[in-house]
Amino acid sequence: MGQQQPHHSRRSFLKSSLLSSGGLMISFSWLAEFSMAERISATDIPSQWSQLNGYIKIRPDNKIIILAPNPEFGQNVKTSLPMMIAEELDADWNSVIVEQAPFDTSIYTRQMAGGSQSVRAAWKPLRTAGAAARQMLREAAAQTWNVPIGEVTTRSGVLYHEPSGKSATYGEFASRAAGIALPKDIPLKETNKFTVIRQSKKNVDGQSIVTGKPMFGLDFVKEGMLIAMIEHPPAFGMKLKSFDATETLKMPGIRDVFTIKVFEEGFEREIFDTRTFNEQLVVVGNTTWEVMNARKKLKVQWEPISESKETVSIFGNKREETIPAGLESTAQHYKLMQEWSAKPAKQLRKDGDPEAAFRNAAQVIERTYTGPFLAHNSMEPINCFAEVTDDQALIVAPLQAPEFAEKTLARRLNLPVEKIEIQMTRMGGGFGRRAYGHYIIEAALISRKAKAPIKLVYSREDDMTYGIYRPMYTATYRAALDANKNLIAFHVKGGGIPEHPIAANRFPAGAVDNYLAEGWEIPSNITIGAFRAPRSNFNAAAEQSFLDELAEVMGKDPIDFRLELLARAKTNPVGKNNDYDADRYAGVLKLVREKSGWGQAQNKKYSRGVAAYFCHNSYAAHVVDIVTRDGQPYVERVFSAVDCGIVVNPDAAANMVQGAVVDGIGNAFYGALTHKDGAAEQNNFNRYRMIRNREAPKMIDVHFVQNDIEPTGLGEPPFPPVFGAVASALYKHTGKRVYNQPYLNELNKKKAF
């Protein structure tokens, strides 16, 4: 198995394909149904190709080329998605070449990385495309050998007719197969027949990554390209008043200084159109170093913003968003959240009569949890190459949601989407940050104004202080117990800046007779966005910590307590629309109990915490083992159990879970971004504490529930429960419950409120 050049423009893709001769091409809509077969030859008409979708190409030399359409930022879809095709094609994985597909909405759908949906959405259409190609090859062999097709078998890219002893490679019959009509209603393999899926395959980009091949956005260079950087206001709640660039323009290598407006007045934003500062001051020059130094010479006057409102359209559902004036601070945020927690809130779900149950309870347990803003801190800072003229635009960038960026770019540049070409590079991390395409718009506007190809580069300080953070959250949990310590009511009331985190239909909804979920929100001018497992990354911390404490009060083992609730949710569920499967939820708890040796004497030297959570259609549970090292609590071991259905690439999936565990431990212990007078108080890694290599666990033992359920999400689900498991383990280790993130601050008595 190998790989080819990762980037193709649509034009170059067509040109290179037409240079080939002979072979079979199956085209298909990557996330829908395959549609047609074409023979590759120089006589083919380009207009036919213009309708092609994704493709499988089988060359006469028996090499199989598969295009991977989705952006790759470490989730390994560039390997996993082609594996599904190779499985049904019965191909030799060593003969498969994976290419990064061009971004093209006329060919593909859902070319994005987000929501843990890539494998789940592609499961059936990709396998069907592979099965169709295999069927056509068998038909071609049967016709040639004059034998019944039922006697033609395949194995590892070779066709066999055992009665006659004949055999041939796929490549030998590829051209003939191209003339056979696409089969319909093709049966797919039984899961117990898989030979590629469920087998670990190395990342197709692995060698290029470790040998430093240019793959990322920052690697992209074009002759004549200039560098651009933005000077943004020093604080949220401020805007540009005036500037003097006299000294800046005297600096070596500087070409120009000017302003741009990301969106024009009255621009209706869509889902990923978040931007922080609308008017930007831009410095353009020859090199990054020259621009960085010249930017320091700017003399800028800033002024406070006024409160404003903007219309945001989320898939057609419009709402008005308030951007308040003022310089916000973290201390003020916590005070506001405390005040709002005491106010009436919006009811999100109610089962039974929780008010009466709480009034009549023998005991009420109430705890409040908080979580701060978090910065994504992708290792590759934000960047984008743009070459824009009056009638066309070329963009080369690492981005998660190019389709959304293209639509916004077309509106902002007043260009038809056909005149916009976006080339996707591999991303050096994302975690939701690169779903927001403001930097694409900024780069395009700068290029058009500078009348030159430019690369927009954010420094680490720009990246960390510019915004689009995980929101601040708080939630108060209450549980009512009767005289026998039975749980008779459950209440969660959560809020945040500027959104609440509550998932009202999530566990333990459905497991308690009397249940109430409420939410409230405080507007802010600090911009927020999706952060790995949005909202769940806080809910799991708070909810699972509360369940652990509740189990202790009730005198129950924390795993047994959760399993009892899940048994109730399965046998006699309360209410409607419970969004989880109680059996699968219980399955990960049982598996992690078994694999971690929960309750066994040999683990007594560890302070153990457990948590489980459901989100993005999958289930994850962790047992965290803490010891003291160098006088500090240290997570030495983690046992993880995940139910994400069929695991396509086991090693890659385990790596994904291990990465989520390390990420979760780091954010739980250290993650926090605070503000004072509107300015971020952490602007680089010397102030924003990240987990270090030596602080990662010595062992993360990952196990998957074995079943034949179609794949569900994996990128996000293992992340949220890490927080809860760490909190519970810290309690066992220190005797102190932690309620406010980051936990080490809490242990050092830096309480939020």
GROMACS .gro file of C-alpha atoms in nm, residues 421-623:
model
  203
  421GLU     CA    1  -1.074   2.645  -0.570
  422ILE     CA    2  -0.990   2.514  -0.224
  423GLN     CA    3  -0.705   2.270  -0.173
  424MET     CA    4  -0.709   2.084   0.157
  425THR     CA    5  -0.380   2.017   0.332
  426ARG     CA    6  -0.327   1.780   0.618
  427MET     CA    7  -0.404   1.957   0.946
  428GLY     CA    8  -0.166   1.979   1.237
  429GLY     CA    9  -0.452   1.930   1.481
  430GLY     CA   10  -0.795   2.084   1.491
  431PHE     CA   11  -1.025   1.968   1.773
  432GLY     CA   12  -1.300   2.186   1.625
  433ARG     CA   13  -1.090   2.503   1.588
  434ARG     CA   14  -1.041   2.470   1.213
  435ALA     CA   15  -1.413   2.432   1.149
  436TYR     CA   16  -1.434   2.811   1.173
  437GLY     CA   17  -1.319   2.952   0.841
  438HIS     CA   18  -1.271   3.317   0.932
  439TYR     CA   19  -0.900   3.288   0.851
  440ILE     CA   20  -0.990   3.178   0.498
  441ILE     CA   21  -1.197   3.493   0.452
  442GLU     CA   22  -0.924   3.707   0.605
  443ALA     CA   23  -0.654   3.562   0.378
  444ALA     CA   24  -0.871   3.600   0.068
  445LEU     CA   25  -0.952   3.963   0.143
  446ILE     CA   26  -0.585   4.040   0.211
  447SER     CA   27  -0.475   3.877  -0.115
  448ARG     CA   28  -0.734   4.065  -0.315
  449LYS     CA   29  -0.637   4.397  -0.157
  450ALA     CA   30  -0.262   4.331  -0.185
  451LYS     CA   31  -0.309   4.210  -0.542
  452ALA     CA   32  -0.068   3.927  -0.471
  453PRO     CA   33  -0.061   3.568  -0.349
  454ILE     CA   34  -0.023   3.577   0.028
  455LYS     CA   35   0.001   3.344   0.320
  456LEU     CA   36  -0.174   3.456   0.636
  457VAL     CA   37   0.009   3.333   0.944
  458TYR     CA   38  -0.102   3.348   1.306
  459SER     CA   39   0.168   3.339   1.572
  460ARG     CA   40   0.107   3.117   1.874
  461GLU     CA   41   0.009   3.431   2.065
  462ASP     CA   42  -0.238   3.528   1.792
  463ASP     CA   43  -0.382   3.179   1.794
  464MET     CA   44  -0.432   3.165   2.170
  465THR     CA   45  -0.566   3.517   2.220
  466TYR     CA   46  -0.786   3.548   1.913
  467GLY     CA   47  -1.072   3.348   2.058
  468ILE     CA   48  -1.308   3.068   1.957
  469TYR     CA   49  -1.271   2.880   2.283
  470ARG     CA   50  -1.455   2.603   2.466
  471PRO     CA   51  -1.725   2.801   2.654
  472MET     CA   52  -1.730   2.851   3.031
  473TYR     CA   53  -1.984   2.625   3.197
  474THR     CA   54  -2.141   2.555   3.530
  475ALA     CA   55  -2.400   2.302   3.644
  476THR     CA   56  -2.569   2.230   3.971
  477TYR     CA   57  -2.678   1.873   4.034
  478ARG     CA   58  -2.929   1.774   4.302
  479ALA     CA   59  -3.039   1.430   4.408
  480ALA     CA   60  -3.326   1.345   4.643
  481LEU     CA   61  -3.303   1.030   4.859
  482ASP     CA   62  -3.574   0.867   5.065
  483ALA     CA   63  -3.521   0.735   5.417
  484ASN     CA   64  -3.373   0.414   5.278
  485LYS     CA   65  -3.128   0.608   5.060
  486ASN     CA   66  -3.311   0.525   4.741
  487LEU     CA   67  -3.281   0.780   4.461
  488ILE     CA   68  -3.624   0.934   4.410
  489ALA     CA   69  -3.545   1.252   4.211
  490PHE     CA   70  -3.268   1.404   4.002
  491HIS     CA   71  -3.226   1.766   3.899
  492VAL     CA   72  -2.964   1.928   3.677
  493LYS     CA   73  -2.955   2.301   3.611
  494GLY     CA   74  -2.674   2.424   3.392
  495GLY     CA   75  -2.563   2.740   3.224
  496GLY     CA   76  -2.267   2.898   3.057
  497ILE     CA   77  -2.103   3.182   2.874
  498PRO     CA   78  -2.250   3.212   2.619
  499GLU     CA   79  -2.427   2.873   2.596
  500HIS     CA   80  -2.552   2.610   2.839
  501PRO     CA   81  -2.413   2.258   2.825
  502ILE     CA   82  -2.716   2.050   2.922
  503ALA     CA   83  -2.817   1.747   2.716
  504ALA     CA   84  -3.159   1.695   2.868
  505ASN     CA   85  -3.232   1.346   2.733
  506ARG     CA   86  -2.902   1.196   2.830
  507PHE     CA   87  -2.840   0.951   3.115
  508PRO     CA   88  -2.952   0.943   3.390
  509ALA     CA   89  -3.269   1.076   3.226
  510GLY     CA   90  -3.491   0.776   3.178
  511ALA     CA   91  -3.359   0.604   3.490
  512VAL     CA   92  -3.521   0.821   3.760
  513ASP     CA   93  -3.895   0.863   3.819
  514ASN     CA   94  -3.874   1.232   3.894
  515TYR     CA   95  -3.631   1.421   3.672
  516LEU     CA   96  -3.581   1.786   3.583
  517ALA     CA   97  -3.329   1.947   3.344
  518GLU     CA   98  -3.296   2.324   3.305
  519GLY     CA   99  -3.061   2.561   3.122
  520TRP     CA  100  -2.967   2.930   3.102
  521GLU     CA  101  -2.716   3.137   2.902
  522ILE     CA  102  -2.522   3.463   2.949
  523PRO     CA  103  -2.424   3.662   2.636
  524SER     CA  104  -2.056   3.744   2.591
  525ASN     CA  105  -1.830   3.917   2.341
  526ILE     CA  106  -1.570   3.642   2.387
  527THR     CA  107  -1.612   3.408   2.092
  528ILE     CA  108  -1.663   3.037   2.141
  529GLY     CA  109  -1.687   2.731   1.921
  530ALA     CA  110  -1.682   2.355   1.904
  531PHE     CA  111  -1.417   2.191   2.120
  532ARG     CA  112  -1.367   1.814   2.104
  533ALA     CA  113  -1.707   1.667   2.207
  534PRO     CA  114  -1.881   2.005   2.257
  535ARG     CA  115  -2.071   2.039   2.586
  536SER     CA  116  -2.019   1.668   2.659
  537ASN     CA  117  -1.661   1.753   2.760
  538PHE     CA  118  -1.808   1.942   3.056
  539ASN     CA  119  -2.121   1.737   3.121
  540ALA     CA  120  -1.929   1.416   3.163
  541ALA     CA  121  -1.699   1.577   3.416
  542ALA     CA  122  -1.981   1.720   3.627
  543GLU     CA  123  -2.240   1.445   3.593
  544GLN     CA  124  -2.001   1.156   3.645
  545SER     CA  125  -1.837   1.324   3.943
  546PHE     CA  126  -2.179   1.377   4.097
  547LEU     CA  127  -2.285   1.016   4.038
  548ASP     CA  128  -1.964   0.901   4.204
  549GLU     CA  129  -2.033   1.114   4.512
  550LEU     CA  130  -2.398   1.010   4.513
  551ALA     CA  131  -2.302   0.642   4.505
  552GLU     CA  132  -2.079   0.697   4.806
  553VAL     CA  133  -2.361   0.864   5.000
  554MET     CA  134  -2.591   0.575   4.908
  555GLY     CA  135  -2.328   0.324   5.017
  556LYS     CA  136  -2.291   0.169   4.674
  557ASP     CA  137  -2.005   0.077   4.447
  558PRO     CA  138  -1.992   0.347   4.175
  559ILE     CA  139  -2.004   0.095   3.889
  560ASP     CA  140  -2.284  -0.108   4.050
  561PHE     CA  141  -2.482   0.212   4.106
  562ARG     CA  142  -2.460   0.313   3.742
  563LEU     CA  143  -2.552  -0.038   3.629
  564GLU     CA  144  -2.859  -0.033   3.854
  565LEU     CA  145  -2.974   0.292   3.695
  566LEU     CA  146  -2.913   0.153   3.347
  567ALA     CA  147  -3.105  -0.163   3.430
  568ARG     CA  148  -3.400   0.056   3.528
  569ALA     CA  149  -3.364   0.257   3.205
  570LYS     CA  150  -3.376  -0.064   3.006
  571THR     CA  151  -3.656  -0.252   3.181
  572ASN     CA  152  -3.885   0.034   3.273
  573PRO     CA  153  -3.765   0.357   3.114
  574VAL     CA  154  -3.901   0.687   3.236
  575GLY     CA  155  -4.017   0.945   2.985
  576LYS     CA  156  -3.944   0.958   2.615
  577ASN     CA  157  -3.657   1.041   2.384
  578ASN     CA  158  -3.384   0.896   2.601
  579ASP     CA  159  -3.091   0.930   2.366
  580TYR     CA  160  -2.883   0.630   2.474
  581ASP     CA  161  -2.896   0.251   2.458
  582ALA     CA  162  -2.889   0.120   2.814
  583ASP     CA  163  -2.740  -0.215   2.714
  584ARG     CA  164  -2.447  -0.061   2.528
  585TYR     CA  165  -2.389   0.189   2.806
  586ALA     CA  166  -2.380  -0.094   3.060
  587GLY     CA  167  -2.157  -0.294   2.828
  588VAL     CA  168  -1.863  -0.054   2.849
  589LEU     CA  169  -1.895  -0.035   3.226
  590LYS     CA  170  -1.888  -0.412   3.258
  591LEU     CA  171  -1.595  -0.439   3.020
  592VAL     CA  172  -1.386  -0.177   3.197
  593ARG     CA  173  -1.470  -0.338   3.532
  594GLU     CA  174  -1.339  -0.668   3.404
  595LYS     CA  175  -1.028  -0.538   3.228
  596SER     CA  176  -0.923  -0.306   3.510
  597GLY     CA  177  -0.962  -0.569   3.778
  598TRP     CA  178  -1.201  -0.337   3.961
  599GLY     CA  179  -1.220  -0.428   4.327
  600GLN     CA  180  -0.933  -0.672   4.311
  601ALA     CA  181  -0.673  -0.667   4.587
  602GLN     CA  182  -0.369  -0.628   4.360
  603ASN     CA  183  -0.489  -0.280   4.262
  604LYS     CA  184  -0.516  -0.144   4.613
  605LYS     CA  185  -0.203   0.063   4.577
  606TYR     CA  186  -0.386   0.279   4.325
  607SER     CA  187  -0.643   0.549   4.390
  608ARG     CA  188  -0.907   0.452   4.136
  609GLY     CA  189  -1.178   0.650   3.965
  610VAL     CA  190  -1.433   0.542   3.709
  611ALA     CA  191  -1.656   0.728   3.466
  612ALA     CA  192  -1.860   0.647   3.156
  613TYR     CA  193  -2.039   0.860   2.900
  614PHE     CA  194  -2.238   0.847   2.579
  615CYS     CA  195  -2.205   1.097   2.299
  616HIS     CA  196  -2.170   1.102   1.920
  617ASN     CA  197  -2.348   0.765   1.902
  618SER     CA  198  -2.079   0.578   2.098
  619TYR     CA  199  -2.007   0.474   2.455
  620ALA     CA  200  -1.683   0.503   2.650
  621ALA     CA  201  -1.573   0.420   3.004
  622HIS     CA  202  -1.241   0.467   3.180
  623VAL     CA  203  -1.083   0.354   3.504
   0.00000   0.00000   0.00000
